[in-house]
Short mmCIF file of C-alpha atoms in Angstrom, two decimals:
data_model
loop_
_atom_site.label_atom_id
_atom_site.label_comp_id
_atom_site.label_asym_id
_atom_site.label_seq_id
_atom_site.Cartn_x
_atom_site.Cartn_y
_atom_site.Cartn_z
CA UNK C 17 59.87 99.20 40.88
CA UNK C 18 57.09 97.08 41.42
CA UNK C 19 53.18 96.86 40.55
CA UNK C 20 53.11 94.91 44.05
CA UNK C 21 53.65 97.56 47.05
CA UNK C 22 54.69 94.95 49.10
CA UNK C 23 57.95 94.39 47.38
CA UNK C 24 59.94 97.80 48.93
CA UNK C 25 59.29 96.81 52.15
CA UNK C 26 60.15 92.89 51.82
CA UNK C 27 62.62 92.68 48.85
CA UNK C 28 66.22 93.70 51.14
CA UNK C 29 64.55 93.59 54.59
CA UNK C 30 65.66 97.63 54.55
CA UNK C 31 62.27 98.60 55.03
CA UNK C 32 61.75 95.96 58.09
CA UNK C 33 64.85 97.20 59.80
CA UNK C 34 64.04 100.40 59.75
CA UNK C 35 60.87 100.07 61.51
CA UNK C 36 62.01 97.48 64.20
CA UNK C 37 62.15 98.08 67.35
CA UNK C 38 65.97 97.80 67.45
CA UNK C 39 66.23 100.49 65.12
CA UNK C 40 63.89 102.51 67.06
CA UNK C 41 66.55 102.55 70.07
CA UNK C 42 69.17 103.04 68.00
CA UNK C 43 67.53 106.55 66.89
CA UNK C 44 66.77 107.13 70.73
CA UNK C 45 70.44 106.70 71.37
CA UNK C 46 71.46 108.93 68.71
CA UNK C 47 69.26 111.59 70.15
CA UNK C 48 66.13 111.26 68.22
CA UNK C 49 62.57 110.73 69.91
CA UNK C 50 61.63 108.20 67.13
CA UNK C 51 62.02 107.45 63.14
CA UNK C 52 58.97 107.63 60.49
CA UNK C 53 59.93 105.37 57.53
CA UNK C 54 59.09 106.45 54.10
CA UNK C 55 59.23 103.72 51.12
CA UNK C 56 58.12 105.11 47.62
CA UNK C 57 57.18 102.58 45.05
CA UNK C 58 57.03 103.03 41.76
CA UNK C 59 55.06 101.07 39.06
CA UNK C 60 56.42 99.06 36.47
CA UNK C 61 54.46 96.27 35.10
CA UNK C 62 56.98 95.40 32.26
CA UNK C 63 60.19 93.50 32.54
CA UNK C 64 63.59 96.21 31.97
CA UNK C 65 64.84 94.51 28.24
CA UNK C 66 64.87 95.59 24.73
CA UNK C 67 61.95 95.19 23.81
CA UNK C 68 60.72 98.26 26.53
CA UNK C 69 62.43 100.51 25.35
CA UNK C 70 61.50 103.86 27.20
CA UNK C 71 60.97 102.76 30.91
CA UNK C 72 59.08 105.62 31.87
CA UNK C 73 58.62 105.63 35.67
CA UNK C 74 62.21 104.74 35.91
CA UNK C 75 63.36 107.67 38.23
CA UNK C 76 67.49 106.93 37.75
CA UNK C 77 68.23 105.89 34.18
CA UNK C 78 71.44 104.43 32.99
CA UNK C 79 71.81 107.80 31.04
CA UNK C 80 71.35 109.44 34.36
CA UNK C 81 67.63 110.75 33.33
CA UNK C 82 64.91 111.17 35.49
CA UNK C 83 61.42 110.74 35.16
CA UNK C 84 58.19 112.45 36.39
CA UNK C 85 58.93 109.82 39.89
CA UNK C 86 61.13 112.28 41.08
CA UNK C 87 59.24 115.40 41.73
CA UNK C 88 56.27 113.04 42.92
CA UNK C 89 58.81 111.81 45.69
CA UNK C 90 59.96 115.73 46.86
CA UNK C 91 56.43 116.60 46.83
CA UNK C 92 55.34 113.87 48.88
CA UNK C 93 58.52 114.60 51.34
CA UNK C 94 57.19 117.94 51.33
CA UNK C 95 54.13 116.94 52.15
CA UNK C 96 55.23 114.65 55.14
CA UNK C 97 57.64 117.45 56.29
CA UNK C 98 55.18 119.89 56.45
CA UNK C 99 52.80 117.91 58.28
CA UNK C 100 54.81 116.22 61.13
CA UNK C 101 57.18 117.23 63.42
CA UNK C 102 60.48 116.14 61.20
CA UNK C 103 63.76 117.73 62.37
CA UNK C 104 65.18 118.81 59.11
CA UNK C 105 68.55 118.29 60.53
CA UNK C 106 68.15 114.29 60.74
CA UNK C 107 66.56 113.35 57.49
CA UNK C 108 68.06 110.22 55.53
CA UNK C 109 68.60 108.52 52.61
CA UNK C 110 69.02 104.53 51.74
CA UNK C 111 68.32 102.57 48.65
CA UNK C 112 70.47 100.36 47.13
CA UNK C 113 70.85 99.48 42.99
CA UNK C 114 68.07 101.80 41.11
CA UNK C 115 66.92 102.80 44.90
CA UNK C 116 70.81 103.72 45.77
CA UNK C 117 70.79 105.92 42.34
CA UNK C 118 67.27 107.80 43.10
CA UNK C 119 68.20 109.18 46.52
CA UNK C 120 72.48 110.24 45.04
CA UNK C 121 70.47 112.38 42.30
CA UNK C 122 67.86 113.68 45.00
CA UNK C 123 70.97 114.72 46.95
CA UNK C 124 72.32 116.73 44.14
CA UNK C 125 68.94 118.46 43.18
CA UNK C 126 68.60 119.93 47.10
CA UNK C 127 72.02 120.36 48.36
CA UNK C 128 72.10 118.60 51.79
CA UNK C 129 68.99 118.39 52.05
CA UNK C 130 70.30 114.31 53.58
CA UNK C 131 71.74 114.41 56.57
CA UNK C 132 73.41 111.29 55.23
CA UNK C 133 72.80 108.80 52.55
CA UNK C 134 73.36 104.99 53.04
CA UNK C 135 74.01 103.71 49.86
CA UNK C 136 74.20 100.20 48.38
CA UNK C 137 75.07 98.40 44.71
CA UNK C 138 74.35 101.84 43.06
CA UNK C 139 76.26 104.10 41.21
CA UNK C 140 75.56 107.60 39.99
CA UNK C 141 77.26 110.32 37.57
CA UNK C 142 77.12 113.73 35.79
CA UNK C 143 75.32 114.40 32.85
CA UNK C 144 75.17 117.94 31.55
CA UNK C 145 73.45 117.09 28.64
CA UNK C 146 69.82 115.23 29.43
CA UNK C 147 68.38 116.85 26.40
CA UNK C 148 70.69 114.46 24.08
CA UNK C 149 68.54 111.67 22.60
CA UNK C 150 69.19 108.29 23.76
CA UNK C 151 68.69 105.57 21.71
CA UNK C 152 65.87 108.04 19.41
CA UNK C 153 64.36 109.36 22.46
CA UNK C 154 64.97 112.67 24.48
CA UNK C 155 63.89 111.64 27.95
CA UNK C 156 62.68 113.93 30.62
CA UNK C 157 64.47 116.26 32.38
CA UNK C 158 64.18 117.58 36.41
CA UNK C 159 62.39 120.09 36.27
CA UNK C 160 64.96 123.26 37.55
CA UNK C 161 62.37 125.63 38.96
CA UNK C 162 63.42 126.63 42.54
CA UNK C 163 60.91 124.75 43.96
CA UNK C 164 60.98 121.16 43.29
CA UNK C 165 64.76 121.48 42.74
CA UNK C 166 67.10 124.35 44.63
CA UNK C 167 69.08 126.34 42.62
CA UNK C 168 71.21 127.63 45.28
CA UNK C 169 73.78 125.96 47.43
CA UNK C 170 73.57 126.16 51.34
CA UNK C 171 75.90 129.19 51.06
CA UNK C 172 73.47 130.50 48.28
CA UNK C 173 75.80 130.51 45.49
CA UNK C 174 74.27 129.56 42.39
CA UNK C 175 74.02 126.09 41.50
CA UNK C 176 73.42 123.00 38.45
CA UNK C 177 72.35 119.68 40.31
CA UNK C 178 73.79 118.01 37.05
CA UNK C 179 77.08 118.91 38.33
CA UNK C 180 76.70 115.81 40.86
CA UNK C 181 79.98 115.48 42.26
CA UNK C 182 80.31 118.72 42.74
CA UNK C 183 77.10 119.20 44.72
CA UNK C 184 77.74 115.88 46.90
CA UNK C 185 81.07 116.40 47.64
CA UNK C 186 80.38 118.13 50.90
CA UNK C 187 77.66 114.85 51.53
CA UNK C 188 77.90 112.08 54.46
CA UNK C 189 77.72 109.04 52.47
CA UNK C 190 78.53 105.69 53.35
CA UNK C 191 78.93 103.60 49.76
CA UNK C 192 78.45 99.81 50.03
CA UNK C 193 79.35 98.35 46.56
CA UNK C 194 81.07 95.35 44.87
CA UNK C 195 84.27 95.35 42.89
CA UNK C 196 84.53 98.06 40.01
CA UNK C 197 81.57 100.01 41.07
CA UNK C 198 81.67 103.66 42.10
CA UNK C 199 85.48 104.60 41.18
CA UNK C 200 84.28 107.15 39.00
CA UNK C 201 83.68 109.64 41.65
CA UNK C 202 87.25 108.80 43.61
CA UNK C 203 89.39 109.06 40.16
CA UNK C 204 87.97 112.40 39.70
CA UNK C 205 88.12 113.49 43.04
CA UNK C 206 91.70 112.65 43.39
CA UNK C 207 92.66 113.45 39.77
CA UNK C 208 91.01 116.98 39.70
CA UNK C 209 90.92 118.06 43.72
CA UNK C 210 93.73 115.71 45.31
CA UNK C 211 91.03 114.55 47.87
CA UNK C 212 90.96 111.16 48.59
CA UNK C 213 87.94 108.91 49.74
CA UNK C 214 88.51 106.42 52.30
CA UNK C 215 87.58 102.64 51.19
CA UNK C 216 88.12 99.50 53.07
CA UNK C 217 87.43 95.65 51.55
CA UNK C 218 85.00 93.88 52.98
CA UNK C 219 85.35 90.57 52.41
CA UNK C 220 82.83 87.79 52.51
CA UNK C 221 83.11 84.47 53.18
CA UNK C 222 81.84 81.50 55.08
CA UNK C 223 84.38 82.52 58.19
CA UNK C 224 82.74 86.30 57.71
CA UNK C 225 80.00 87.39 60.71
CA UNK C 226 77.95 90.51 61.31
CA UNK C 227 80.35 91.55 64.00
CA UNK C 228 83.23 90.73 61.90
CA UNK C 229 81.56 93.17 59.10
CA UNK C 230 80.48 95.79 62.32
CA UNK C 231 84.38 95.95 62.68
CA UNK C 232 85.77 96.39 59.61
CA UNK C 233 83.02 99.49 59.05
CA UNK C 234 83.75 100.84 61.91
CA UNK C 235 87.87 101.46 61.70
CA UNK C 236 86.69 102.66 58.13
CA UNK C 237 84.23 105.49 59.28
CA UNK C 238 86.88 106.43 61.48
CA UNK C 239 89.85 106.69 59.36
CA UNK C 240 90.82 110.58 58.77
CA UNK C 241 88.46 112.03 55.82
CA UNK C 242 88.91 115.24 53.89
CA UNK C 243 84.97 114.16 52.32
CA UNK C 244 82.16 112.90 54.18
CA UNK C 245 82.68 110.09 51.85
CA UNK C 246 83.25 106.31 52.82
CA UNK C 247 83.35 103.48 50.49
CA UNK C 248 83.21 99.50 51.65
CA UNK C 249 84.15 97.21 48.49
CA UNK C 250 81.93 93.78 48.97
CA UNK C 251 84.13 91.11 47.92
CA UNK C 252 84.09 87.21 47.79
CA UNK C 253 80.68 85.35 48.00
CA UNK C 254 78.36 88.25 46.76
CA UNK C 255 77.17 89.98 43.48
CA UNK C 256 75.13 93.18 42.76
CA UNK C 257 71.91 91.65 43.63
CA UNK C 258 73.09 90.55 47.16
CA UNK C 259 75.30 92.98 48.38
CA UNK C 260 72.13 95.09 49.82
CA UNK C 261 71.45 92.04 52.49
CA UNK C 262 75.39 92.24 53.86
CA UNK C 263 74.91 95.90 53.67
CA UNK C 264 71.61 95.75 56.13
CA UNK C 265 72.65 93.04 58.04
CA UNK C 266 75.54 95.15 59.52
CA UNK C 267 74.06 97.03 62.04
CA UNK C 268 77.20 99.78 62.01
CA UNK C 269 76.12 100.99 58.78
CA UNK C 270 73.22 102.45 60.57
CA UNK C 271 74.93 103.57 63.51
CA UNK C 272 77.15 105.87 61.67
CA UNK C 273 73.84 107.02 59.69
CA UNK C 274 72.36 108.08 62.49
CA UNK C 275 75.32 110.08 63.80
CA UNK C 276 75.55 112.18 61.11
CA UNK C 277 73.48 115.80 60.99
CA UNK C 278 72.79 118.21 58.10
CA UNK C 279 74.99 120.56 60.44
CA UNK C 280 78.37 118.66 59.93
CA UNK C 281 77.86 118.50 56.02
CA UNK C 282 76.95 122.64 55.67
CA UNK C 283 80.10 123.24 57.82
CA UNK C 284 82.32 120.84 55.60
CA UNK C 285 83.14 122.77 52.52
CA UNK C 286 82.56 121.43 48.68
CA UNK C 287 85.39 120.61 46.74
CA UNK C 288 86.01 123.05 43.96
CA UNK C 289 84.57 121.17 41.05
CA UNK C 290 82.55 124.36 40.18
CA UNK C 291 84.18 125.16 36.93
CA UNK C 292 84.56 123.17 33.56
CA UNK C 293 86.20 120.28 33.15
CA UNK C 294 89.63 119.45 31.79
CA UNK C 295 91.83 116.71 30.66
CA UNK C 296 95.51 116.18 31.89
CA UNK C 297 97.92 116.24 29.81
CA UNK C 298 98.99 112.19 30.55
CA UNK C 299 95.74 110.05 30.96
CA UNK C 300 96.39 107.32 33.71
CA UNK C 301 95.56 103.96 33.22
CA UNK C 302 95.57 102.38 36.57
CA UNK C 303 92.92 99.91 37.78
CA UNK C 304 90.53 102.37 39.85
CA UNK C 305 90.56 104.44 36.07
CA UNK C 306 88.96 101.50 33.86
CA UNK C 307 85.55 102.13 32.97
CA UNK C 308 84.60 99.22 30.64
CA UNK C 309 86.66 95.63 29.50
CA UNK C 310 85.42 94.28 26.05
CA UNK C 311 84.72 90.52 27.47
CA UNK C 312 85.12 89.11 24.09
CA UNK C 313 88.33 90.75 23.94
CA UNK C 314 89.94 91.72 27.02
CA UNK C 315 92.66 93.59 25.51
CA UNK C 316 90.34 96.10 24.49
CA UNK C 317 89.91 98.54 27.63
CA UNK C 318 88.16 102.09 28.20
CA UNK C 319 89.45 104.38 30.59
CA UNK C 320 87.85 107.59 32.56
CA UNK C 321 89.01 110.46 31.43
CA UNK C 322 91.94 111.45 33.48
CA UNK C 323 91.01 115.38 34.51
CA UNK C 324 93.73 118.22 35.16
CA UNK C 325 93.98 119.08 38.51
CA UNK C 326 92.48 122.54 39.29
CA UNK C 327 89.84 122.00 36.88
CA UNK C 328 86.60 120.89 38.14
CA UNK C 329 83.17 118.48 36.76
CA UNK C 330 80.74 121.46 34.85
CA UNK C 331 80.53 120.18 31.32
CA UNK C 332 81.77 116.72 32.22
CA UNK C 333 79.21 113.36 31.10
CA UNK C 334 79.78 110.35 32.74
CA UNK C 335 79.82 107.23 30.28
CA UNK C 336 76.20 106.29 29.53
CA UNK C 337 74.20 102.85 28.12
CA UNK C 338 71.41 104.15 25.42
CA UNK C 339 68.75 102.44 27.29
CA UNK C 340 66.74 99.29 24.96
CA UNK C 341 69.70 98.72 23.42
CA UNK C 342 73.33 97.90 23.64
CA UNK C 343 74.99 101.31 22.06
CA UNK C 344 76.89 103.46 24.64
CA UNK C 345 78.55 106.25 25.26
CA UNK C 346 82.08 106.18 26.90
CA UNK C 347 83.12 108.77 30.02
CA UNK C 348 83.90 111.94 29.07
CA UNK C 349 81.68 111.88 26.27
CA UNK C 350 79.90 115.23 24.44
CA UNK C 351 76.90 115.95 21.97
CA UNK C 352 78.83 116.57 19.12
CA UNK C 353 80.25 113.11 19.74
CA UNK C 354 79.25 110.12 17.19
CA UNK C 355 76.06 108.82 17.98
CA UNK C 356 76.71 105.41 20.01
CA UNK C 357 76.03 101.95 18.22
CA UNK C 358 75.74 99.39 19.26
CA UNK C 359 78.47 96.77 20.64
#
């Protein structure tokens, strides 16, 4: 997000890695001949506050929007894919904050489409209602045409790719993220389904090394998994904006990225979040369930919604911030909901 193209390929080193030669025979090892490396950047020549309201290019809102970035992406995949020799089976996905969101809602929109996405200080969510204005503005929606986006599973059953975690739950993804990001998706998972995603701790510190961090990802991508899912929590010396650089300098994040095939996710079948969502009739309140903590008043907590089990995500909007402003909307939330103010 960048008027400078230089800054995807310098800004986490991803980009570098990628094209190294190291990475190269890494591929070769996994039984590929070679790796083309495709960075889109977007431009944005205005800092993301207030006073920019609409951030138009931005391709994964807070509201989980899209913009008109997202078809431009598929159509230059599909332009890439059409002209070299790709093997459909082996095509991947990284980014990590905005990056990390962009290629979890490409995921959903063709249904494995990744063979596996490697995904860092990001989070993503449902929103069945993109039409609802946000802060005064209706932003644009993916276009659901049968082209750009499928609208058929890889059994061919009908489909909405704003039922995310329903459409990714079949998905090889490897989550890097720091504390109290991405628990929506394992509360629901658990709550509705009774599946449960594997996550490990990763801590960092000044005793922590890259073979250290190898270790610790590799008993976790090995540990029994009902989901293609695996989550690593960064903890210790890191934030959001750093977590990417741990994340790429452990080369076993990309080993188990590149042993993962389209094949293994079509065999693996979806959990059955296919059907509307509905609340339990007790609402937990344990630690991986808290959304938000008021920080002026810590007493003051929001939950996710705790869902029945048997019911499944169709209807079901992830909590939302009104972008250029500080209203929200908690999990769970609907259209005939009070319109959010601000904090």
């Amino acid at each position: 997000m960048s008027s400078d193209p230089r800054l995807t390929l310098t800004e986490s080193q991803a980009a570098a890695n990628y094209a190294s030669a190291s990475f190269q025979a890494l591929a070769k090892k996994n039984g590929l001949d070679g790796v083309i490396v495709v960075c889109p950047a977007i431009a944005e020549f205005y800092p993301m506050d207030a006073a920019n309201p609409h951030y138009n290019l931005r391709m994964a809102r807070d509201n989980w929007t899209l913009s008109c970035a997202e078809p431009a992406i598929w159509e230059l995949m599909d332009a890439i894919t059409q002209q070299y020799a790709i093997d459909p089976d082996r095509i991947y996905g990284s980014g990590q904050s905005m990056g990390g969101m962009t290629v979890m809602a490409m995921a959903a929109q063709r249904d494995n489409y990744f063979a596996a996405l490697l995904s860092m200080s990001c989070k993503w969510g449902n929103n069945f209602n993109k039409e609802y204005p946000f802060n005064g503005t209706s932003y644009y929606s993916m276009p659901a045409d049968g082209k750009l986006v499928w609208q058929k599973d890889s059994d061919g059953r009908p489909v909405d790719y704003r039922n995310w975690f329903y459409m990714v739950s079949d998905d090889n993804i490897l989550y890097l993220n720091t504390a109290q990001e991405n628990t929506e998706y394992r509360v629901l998972y658990d709550d509705l389904a009774g599946a449960q995603v594997p996550r490990r701790d990763l801590v960092l510190d000044d005793k922590t090394t890259a073979s250290k961090r190898d270790a610790s990802i590799r008993r976790l991508v090995s540990e029994p998994n009902g989901t293609g899912i695996y989550q690593a929590v960064l903890t210790g010396n890191v934030s959001h904006m750093s977590a990417w650089f741990y994340g790429h300098g452990t080369p076993a994040c990309y080993d188990w990225m590149l042993k993962q095939t389209r094949q293994t996710e079509m065999a693996r079948p979806k959990l059955p979040l296919n059907r509307p969502f509905a609340l339990a009739d007790s609402q937990k309140k344990t630690a991986d369930h808290i959304y938000s903590v008021d920080r002026q008043d810590p007493s003051k907590v929001v939950y996710y919604p705790t869902g029945k089990r048997g019911a499944g995500t169709e209807g079901y909007n992830s909590g939302v911030t009104a972008l250029g402003s500080a209203a929200s909307l908690p999990p769970g939330w609907t259209p005939a909901d009070p319109a959010p103010k601000a904090k």
